[in-house]
Tab-separated table of N, CA, C and O and ligand atoms in Angstrom:
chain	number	residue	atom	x	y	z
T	8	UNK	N	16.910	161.540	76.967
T	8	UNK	CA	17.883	162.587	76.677
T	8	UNK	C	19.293	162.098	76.955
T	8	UNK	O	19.640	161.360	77.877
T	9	UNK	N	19.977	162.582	76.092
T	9	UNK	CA	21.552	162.016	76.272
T	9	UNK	C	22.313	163.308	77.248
T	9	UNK	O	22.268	164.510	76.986
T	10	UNK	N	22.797	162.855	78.069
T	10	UNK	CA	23.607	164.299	78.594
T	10	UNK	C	25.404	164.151	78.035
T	10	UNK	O	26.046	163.141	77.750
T	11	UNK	N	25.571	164.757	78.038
T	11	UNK	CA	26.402	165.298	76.828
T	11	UNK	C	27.942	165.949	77.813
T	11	UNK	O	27.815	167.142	78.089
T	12	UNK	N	28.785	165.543	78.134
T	12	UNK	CA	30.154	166.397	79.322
T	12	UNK	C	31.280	166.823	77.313
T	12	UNK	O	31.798	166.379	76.289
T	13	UNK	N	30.940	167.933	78.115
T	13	UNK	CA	31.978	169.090	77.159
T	13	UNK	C	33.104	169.323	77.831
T	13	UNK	O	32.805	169.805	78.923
T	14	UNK	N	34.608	169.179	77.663
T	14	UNK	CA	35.294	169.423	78.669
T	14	UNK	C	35.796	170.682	77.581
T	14	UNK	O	35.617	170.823	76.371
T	15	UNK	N	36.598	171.623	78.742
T	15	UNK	CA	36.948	172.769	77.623
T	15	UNK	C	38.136	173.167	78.380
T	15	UNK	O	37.971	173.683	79.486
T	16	UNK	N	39.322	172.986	77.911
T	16	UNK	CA	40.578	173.679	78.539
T	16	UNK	C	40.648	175.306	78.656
T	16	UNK	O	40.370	176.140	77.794
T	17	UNK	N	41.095	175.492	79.959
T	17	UNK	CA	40.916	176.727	80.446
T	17	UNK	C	41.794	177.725	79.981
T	17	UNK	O	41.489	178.907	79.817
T	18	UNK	N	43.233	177.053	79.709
T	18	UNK	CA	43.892	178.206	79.669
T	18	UNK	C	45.068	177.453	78.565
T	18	UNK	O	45.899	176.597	78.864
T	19	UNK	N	44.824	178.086	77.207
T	19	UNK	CA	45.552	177.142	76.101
T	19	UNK	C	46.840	177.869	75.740
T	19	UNK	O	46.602	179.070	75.607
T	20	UNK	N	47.830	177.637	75.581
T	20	UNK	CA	48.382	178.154	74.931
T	20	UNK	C	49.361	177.847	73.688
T	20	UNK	O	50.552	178.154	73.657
T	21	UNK	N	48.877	177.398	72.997
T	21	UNK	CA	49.111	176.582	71.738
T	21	UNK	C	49.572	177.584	70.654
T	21	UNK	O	50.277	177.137	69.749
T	22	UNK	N	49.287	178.720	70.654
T	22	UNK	CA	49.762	179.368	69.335
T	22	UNK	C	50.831	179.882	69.303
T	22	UNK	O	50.890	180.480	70.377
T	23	UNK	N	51.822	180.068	68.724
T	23	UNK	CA	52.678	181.329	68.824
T	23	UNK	C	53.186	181.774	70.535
T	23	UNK	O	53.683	182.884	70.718
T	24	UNK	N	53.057	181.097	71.348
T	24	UNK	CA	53.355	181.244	73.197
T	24	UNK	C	52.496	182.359	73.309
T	24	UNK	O	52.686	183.032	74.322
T	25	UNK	N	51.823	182.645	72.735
T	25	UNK	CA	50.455	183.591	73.862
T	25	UNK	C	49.576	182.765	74.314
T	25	UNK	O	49.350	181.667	73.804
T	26	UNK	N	49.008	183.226	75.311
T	26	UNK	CA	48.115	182.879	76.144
T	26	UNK	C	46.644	182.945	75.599
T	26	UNK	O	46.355	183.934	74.925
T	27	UNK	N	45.872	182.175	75.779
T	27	UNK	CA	44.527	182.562	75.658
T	27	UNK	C	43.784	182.713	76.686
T	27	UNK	O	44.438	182.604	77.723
T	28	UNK	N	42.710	182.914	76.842
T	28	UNK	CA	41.782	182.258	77.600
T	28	UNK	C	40.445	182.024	77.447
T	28	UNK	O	39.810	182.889	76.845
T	29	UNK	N	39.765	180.888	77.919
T	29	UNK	CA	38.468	179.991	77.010
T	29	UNK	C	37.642	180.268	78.595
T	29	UNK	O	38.032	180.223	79.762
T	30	UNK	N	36.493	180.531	78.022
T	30	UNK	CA	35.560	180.688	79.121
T	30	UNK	C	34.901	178.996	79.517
T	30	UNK	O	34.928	178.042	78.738
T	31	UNK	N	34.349	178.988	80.898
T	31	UNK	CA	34.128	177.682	81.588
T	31	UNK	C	35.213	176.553	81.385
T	31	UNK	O	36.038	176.795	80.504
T	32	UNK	N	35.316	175.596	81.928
T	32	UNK	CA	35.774	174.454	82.319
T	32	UNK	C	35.525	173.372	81.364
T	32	UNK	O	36.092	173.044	80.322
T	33	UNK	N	34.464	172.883	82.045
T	33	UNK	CA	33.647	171.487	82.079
T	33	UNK	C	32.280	172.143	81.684
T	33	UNK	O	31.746	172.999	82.389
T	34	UNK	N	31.678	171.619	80.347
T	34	UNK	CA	29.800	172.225	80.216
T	34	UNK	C	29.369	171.101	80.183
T	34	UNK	O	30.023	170.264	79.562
T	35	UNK	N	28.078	170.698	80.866
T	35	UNK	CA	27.539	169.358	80.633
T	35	UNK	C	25.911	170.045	79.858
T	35	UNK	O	25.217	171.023	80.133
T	36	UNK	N	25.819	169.046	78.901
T	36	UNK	CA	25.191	170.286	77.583
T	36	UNK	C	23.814	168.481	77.631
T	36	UNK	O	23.846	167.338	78.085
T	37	UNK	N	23.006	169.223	76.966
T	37	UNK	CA	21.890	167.686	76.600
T	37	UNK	C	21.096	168.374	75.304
T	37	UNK	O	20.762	169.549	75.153
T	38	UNK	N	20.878	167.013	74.258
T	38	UNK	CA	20.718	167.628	72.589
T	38	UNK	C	19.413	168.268	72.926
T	38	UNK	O	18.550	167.883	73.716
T	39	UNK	N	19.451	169.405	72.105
T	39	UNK	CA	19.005	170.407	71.504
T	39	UNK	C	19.784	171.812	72.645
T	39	UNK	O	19.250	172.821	72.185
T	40	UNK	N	20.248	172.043	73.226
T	40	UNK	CA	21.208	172.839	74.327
T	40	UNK	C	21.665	173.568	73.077
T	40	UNK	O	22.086	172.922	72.117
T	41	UNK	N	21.589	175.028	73.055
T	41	UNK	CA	22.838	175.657	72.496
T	41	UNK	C	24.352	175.850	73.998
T	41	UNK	O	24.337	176.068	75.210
T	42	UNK	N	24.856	175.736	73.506
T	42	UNK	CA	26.344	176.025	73.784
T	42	UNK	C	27.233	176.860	73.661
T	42	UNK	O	27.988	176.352	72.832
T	43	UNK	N	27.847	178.314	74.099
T	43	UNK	CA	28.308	179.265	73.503
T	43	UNK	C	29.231	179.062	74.325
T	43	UNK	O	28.943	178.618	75.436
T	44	UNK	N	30.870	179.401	73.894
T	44	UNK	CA	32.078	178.942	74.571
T	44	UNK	C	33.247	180.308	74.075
T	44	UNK	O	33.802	180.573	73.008
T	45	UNK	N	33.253	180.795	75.114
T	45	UNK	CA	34.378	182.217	74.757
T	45	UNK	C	35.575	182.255	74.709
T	45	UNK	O	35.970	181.658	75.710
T	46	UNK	N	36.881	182.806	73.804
T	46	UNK	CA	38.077	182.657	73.727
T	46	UNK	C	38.763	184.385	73.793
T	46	UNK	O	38.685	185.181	72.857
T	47	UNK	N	39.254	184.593	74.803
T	47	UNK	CA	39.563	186.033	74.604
T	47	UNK	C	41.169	186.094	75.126
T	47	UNK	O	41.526	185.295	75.992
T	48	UNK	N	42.421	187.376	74.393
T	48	UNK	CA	43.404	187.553	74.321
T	48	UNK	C	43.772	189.085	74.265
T	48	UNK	O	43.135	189.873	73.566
T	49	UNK	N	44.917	189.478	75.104
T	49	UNK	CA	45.628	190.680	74.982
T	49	UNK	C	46.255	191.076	73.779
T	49	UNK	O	46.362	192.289	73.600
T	50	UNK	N	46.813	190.097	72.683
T	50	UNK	CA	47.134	190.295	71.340
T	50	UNK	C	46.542	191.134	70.495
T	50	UNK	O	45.989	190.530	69.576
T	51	UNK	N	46.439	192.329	70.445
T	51	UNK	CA	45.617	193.001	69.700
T	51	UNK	C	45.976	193.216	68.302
T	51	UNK	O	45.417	193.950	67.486
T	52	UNK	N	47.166	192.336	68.125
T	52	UNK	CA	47.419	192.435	66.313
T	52	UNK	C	47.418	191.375	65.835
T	52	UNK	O	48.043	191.094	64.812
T	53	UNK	N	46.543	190.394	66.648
T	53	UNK	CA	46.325	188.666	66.179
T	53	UNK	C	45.101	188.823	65.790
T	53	UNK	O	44.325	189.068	66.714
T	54	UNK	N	44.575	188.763	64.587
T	54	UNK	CA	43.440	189.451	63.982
T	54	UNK	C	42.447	187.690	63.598
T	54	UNK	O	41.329	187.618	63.089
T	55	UNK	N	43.318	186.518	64.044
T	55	UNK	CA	42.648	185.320	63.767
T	55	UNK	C	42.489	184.385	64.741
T	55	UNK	O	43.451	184.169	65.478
T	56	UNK	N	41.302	183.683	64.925
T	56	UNK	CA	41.246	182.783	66.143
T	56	UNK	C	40.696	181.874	65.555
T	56	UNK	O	39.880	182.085	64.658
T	57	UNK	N	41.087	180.535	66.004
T	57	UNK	CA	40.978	179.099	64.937
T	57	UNK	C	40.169	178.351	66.457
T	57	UNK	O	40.444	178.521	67.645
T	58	UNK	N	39.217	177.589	65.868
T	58	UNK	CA	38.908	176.640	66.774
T	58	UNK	C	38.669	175.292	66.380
T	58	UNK	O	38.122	175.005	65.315
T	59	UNK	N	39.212	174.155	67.523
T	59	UNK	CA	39.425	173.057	67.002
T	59	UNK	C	38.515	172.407	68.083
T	59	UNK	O	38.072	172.833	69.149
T	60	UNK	N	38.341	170.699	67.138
T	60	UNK	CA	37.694	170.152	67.949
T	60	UNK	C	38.703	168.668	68.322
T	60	UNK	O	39.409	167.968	67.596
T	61	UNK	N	38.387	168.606	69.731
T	61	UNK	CA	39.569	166.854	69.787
T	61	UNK	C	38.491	165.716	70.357
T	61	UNK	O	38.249	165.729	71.564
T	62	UNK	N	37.973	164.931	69.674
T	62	UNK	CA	36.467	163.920	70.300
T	62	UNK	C	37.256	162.957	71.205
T	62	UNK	O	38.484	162.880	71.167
T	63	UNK	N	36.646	162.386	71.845
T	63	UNK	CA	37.472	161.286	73.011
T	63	UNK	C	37.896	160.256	72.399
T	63	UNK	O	37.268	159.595	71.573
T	64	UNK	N	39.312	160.026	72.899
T	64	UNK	CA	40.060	158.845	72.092
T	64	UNK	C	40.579	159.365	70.769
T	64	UNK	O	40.995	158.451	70.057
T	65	UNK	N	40.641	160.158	70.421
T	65	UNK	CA	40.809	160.259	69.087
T	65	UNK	C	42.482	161.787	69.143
T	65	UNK	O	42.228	162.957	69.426
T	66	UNK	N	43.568	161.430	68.901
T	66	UNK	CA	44.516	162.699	68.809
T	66	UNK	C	44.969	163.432	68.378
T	66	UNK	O	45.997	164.009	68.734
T	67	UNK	N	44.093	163.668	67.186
T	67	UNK	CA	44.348	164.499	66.382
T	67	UNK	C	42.890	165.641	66.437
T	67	UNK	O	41.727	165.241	66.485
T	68	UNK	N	43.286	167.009	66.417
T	68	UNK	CA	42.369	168.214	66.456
T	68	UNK	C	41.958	168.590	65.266
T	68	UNK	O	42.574	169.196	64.389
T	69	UNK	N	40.796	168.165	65.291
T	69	UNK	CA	40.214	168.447	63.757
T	69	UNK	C	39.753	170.153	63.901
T	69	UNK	O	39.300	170.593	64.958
T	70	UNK	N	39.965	171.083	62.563
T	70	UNK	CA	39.758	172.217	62.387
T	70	UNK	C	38.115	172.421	62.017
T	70	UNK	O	37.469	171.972	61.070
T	71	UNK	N	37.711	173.270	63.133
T	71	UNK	CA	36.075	173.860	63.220
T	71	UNK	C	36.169	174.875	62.463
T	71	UNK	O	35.396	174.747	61.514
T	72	UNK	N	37.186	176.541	62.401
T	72	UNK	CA	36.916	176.885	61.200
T	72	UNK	C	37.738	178.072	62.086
T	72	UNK	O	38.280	177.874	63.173
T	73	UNK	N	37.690	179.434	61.301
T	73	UNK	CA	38.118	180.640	61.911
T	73	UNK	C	37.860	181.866	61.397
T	73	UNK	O	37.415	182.100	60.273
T	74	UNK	N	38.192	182.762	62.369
T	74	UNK	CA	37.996	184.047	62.162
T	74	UNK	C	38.797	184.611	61.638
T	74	UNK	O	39.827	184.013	61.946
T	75	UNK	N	39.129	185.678	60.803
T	75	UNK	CA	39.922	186.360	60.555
T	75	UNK	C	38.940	187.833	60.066
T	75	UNK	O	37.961	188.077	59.360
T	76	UNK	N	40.145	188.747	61.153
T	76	UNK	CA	39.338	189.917	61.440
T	76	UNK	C	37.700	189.431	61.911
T	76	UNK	O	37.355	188.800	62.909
T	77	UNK	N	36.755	190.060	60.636
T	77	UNK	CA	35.169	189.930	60.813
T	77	UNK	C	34.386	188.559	60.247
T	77	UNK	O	33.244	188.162	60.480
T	78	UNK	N	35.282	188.081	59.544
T	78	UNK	CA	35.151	187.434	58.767
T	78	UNK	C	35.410	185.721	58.895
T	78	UNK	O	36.539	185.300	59.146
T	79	UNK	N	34.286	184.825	58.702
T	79	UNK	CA	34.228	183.839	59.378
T	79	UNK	C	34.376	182.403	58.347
T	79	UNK	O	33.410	182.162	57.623
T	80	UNK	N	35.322	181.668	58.303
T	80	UNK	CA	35.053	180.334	57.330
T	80	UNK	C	35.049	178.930	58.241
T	80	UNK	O	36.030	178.558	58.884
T	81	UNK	N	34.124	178.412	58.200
T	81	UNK	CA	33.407	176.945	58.707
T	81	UNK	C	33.980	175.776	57.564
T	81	UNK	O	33.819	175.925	56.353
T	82	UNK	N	34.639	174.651	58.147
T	82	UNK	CA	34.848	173.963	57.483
T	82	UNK	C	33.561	173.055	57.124
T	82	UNK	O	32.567	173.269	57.817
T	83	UNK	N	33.447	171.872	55.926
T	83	UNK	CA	31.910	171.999	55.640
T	83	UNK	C	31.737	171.277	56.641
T	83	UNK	O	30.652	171.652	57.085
T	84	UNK	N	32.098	170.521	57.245
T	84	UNK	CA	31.121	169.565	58.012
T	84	UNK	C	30.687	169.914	59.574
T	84	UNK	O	30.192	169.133	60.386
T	85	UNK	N	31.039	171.413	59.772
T	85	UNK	CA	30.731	172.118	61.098
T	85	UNK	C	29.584	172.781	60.674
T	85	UNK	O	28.842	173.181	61.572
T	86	UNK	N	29.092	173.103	58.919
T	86	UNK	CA	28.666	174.388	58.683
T	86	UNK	C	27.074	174.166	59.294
T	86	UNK	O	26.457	175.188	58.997
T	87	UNK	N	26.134	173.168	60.073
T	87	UNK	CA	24.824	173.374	60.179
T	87	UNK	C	25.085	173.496	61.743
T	87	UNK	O	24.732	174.460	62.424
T	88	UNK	N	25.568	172.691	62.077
T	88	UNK	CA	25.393	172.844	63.947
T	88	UNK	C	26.580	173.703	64.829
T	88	UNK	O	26.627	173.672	66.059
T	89	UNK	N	27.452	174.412	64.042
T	89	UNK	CA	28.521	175.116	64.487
T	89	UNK	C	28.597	176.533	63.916
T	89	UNK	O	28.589	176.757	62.705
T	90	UNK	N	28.684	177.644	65.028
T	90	UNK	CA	28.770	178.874	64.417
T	90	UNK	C	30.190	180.321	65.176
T	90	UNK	O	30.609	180.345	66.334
T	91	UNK	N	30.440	180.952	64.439
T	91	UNK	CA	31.724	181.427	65.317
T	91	UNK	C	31.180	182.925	64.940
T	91	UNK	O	30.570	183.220	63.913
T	92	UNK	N	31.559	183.839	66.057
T	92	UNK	CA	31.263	185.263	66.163
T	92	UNK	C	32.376	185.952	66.751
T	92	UNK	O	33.040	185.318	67.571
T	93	UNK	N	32.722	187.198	66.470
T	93	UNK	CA	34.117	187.979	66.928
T	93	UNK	C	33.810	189.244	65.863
T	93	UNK	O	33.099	189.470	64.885
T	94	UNK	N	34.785	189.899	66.672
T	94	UNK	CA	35.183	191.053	65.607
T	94	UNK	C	36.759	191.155	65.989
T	94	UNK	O	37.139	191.490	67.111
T	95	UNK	N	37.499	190.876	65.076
T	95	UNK	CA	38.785	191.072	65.880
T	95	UNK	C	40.075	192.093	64.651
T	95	UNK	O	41.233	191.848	64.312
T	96	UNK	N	39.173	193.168	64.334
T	96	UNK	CA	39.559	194.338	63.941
T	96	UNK	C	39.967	195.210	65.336
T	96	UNK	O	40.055	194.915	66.527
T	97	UNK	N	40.127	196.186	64.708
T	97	UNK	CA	40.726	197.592	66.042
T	97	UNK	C	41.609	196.898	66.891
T	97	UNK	O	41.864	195.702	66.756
T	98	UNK	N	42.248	197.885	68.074
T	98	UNK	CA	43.073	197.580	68.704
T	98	UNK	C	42.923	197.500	69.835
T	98	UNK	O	43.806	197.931	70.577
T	99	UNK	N	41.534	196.814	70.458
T	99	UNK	CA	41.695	196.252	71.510
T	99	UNK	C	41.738	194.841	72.054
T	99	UNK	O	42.056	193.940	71.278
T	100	UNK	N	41.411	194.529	73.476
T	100	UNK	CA	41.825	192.878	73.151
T	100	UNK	C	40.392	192.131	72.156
T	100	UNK	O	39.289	192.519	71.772
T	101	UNK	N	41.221	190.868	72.058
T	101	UNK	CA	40.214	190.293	70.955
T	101	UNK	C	39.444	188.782	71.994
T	101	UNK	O	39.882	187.978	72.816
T	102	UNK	N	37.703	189.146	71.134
T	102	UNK	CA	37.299	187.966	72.280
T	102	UNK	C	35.921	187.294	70.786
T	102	UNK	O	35.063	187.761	70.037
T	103	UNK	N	36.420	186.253	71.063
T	103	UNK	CA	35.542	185.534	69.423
T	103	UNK	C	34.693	184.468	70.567
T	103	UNK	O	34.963	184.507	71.767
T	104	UNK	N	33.979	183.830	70.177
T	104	UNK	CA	32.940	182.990	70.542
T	104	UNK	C	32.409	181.562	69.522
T	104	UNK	O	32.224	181.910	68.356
T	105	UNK	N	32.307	180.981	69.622
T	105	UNK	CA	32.013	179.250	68.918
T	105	UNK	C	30.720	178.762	69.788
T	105	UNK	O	30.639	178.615	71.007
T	106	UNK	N	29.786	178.568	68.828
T	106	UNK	CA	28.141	178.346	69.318
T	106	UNK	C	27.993	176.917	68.809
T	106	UNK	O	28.027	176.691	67.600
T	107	UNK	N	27.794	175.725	69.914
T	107	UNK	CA	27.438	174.792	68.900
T	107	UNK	C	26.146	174.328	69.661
T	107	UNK	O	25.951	174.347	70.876
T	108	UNK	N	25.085	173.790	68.384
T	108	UNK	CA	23.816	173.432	68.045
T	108	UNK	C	23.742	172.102	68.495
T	108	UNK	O	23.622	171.200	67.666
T	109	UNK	N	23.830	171.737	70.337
T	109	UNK	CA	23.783	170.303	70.535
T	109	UNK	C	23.190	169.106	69.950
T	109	UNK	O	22.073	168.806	70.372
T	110	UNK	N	23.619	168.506	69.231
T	110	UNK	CA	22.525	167.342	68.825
T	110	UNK	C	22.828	165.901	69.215
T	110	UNK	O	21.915	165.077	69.161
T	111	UNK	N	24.281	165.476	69.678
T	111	UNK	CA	24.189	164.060	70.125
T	111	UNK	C	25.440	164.124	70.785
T	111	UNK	O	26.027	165.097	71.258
T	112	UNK	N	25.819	162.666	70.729
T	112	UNK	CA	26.783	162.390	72.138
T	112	UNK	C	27.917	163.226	70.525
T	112	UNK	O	28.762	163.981	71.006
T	113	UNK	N	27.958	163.199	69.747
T	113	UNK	CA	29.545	163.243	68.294
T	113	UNK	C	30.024	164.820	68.705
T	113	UNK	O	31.107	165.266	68.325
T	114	UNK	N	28.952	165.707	69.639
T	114	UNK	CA	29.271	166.682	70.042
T	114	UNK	C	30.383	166.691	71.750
T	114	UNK	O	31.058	167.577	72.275
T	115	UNK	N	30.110	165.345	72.108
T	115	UNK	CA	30.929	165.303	73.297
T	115	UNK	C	32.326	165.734	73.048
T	115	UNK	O	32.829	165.018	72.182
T	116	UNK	N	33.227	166.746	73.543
T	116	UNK	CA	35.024	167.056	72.801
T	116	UNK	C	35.338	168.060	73.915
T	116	UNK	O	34.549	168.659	74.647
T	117	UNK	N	36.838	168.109	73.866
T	117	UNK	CA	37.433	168.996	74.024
T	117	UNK	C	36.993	170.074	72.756
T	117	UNK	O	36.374	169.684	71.766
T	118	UNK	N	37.396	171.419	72.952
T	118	UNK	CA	37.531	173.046	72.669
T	118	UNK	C	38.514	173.263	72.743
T	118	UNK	O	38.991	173.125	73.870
T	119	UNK	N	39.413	173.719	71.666
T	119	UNK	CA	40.489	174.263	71.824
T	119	UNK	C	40.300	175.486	71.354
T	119	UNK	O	39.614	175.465	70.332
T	120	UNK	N	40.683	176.705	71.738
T	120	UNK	CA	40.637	177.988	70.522
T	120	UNK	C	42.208	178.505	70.475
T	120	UNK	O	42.896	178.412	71.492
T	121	UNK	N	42.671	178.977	69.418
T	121	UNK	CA	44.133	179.490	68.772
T	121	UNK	C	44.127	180.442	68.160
T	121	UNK	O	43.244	180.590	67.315
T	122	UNK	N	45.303	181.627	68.404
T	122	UNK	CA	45.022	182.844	67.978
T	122	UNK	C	46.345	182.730	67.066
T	122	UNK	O	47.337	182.021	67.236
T	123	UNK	N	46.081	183.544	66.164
T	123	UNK	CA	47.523	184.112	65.458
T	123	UNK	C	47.456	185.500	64.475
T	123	UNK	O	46.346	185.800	64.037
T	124	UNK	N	48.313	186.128	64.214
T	124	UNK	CA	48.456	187.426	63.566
T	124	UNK	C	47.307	186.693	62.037
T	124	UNK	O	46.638	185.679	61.833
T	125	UNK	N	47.558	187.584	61.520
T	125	UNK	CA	46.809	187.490	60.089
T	125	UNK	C	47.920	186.821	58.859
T	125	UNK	O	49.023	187.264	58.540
T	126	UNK	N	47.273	185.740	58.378
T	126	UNK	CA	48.457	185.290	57.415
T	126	UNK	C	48.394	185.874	55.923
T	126	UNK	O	49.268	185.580	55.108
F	207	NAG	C1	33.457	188.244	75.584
F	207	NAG	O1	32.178	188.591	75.101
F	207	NAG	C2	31.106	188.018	75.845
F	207	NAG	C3	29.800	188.356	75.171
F	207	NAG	O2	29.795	189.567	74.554
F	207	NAG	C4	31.160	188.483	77.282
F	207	NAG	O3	30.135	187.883	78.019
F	207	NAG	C5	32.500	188.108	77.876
F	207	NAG	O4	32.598	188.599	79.176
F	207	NAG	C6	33.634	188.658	77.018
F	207	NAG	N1	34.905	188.192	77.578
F	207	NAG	C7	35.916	189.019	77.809
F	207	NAG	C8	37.138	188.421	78.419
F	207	NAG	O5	35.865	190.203	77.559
């Protein structure tokens, strides 16, 4: 078994200067592990949350896919082992979720999640 260190920044704030916040730290995950990783915000009229992935060594954040409102688009090459859940309609705070389907070390990364109004 490969064990697998997920590091996940705690407290991002990359979008627009709001704050997020990403549930756990550090996940140490081993393939076949599901993985569920939470992103929740006081913004209640940021109706979109984007999640990215950054692999080690590498500096640029490749796009996992996003929510907007209920509604979910996966870029293709996330679409079998990566899944995102939220509802971020109504007006309370918004909290979306990113599930990934451990299968090898290509899953080892930073988590970033990013919120913004609706474009
Ligand atoms: C987000 O939703 C999950 C699952 O429904 C829950 O466990 C978690 O506590 C929620 N986080 C916040 C900040 O509400």
């Amino acid at each position: 078994l490969h064990k697998l260190m997920f590091s996940f920044i705690f407290v991002l704030g990359v979008s627009l200067g709001i704050e997020v916040r990403q549930s756990s730290s550090d996940i140490v995950a081993k393939a076949s592990d599901k993985v569920q990783i939470f992103c929740s915000h006081d913004k209640t009229d940021y109706r979109m949350m984007f999640w990215y992935q950054q692999s080690p060594g590498d500096t640029a954040m490749k796009l996992i896919g996003f929510l907007n409102y209920v509604a979910v688009t996966l870029e293709e090459q996330y679409r079998d082992l990566f899944s995102i859940t939220g509802n971020l309609g109504g007006d309370s705070a918004k909290n979306g979720s990113l599930t990934i389907q451990v299968k090898g070390r290509e899953h080892s990364a930073v988590y970033y999640c990013a919120a913004s109004k609706a474009q």
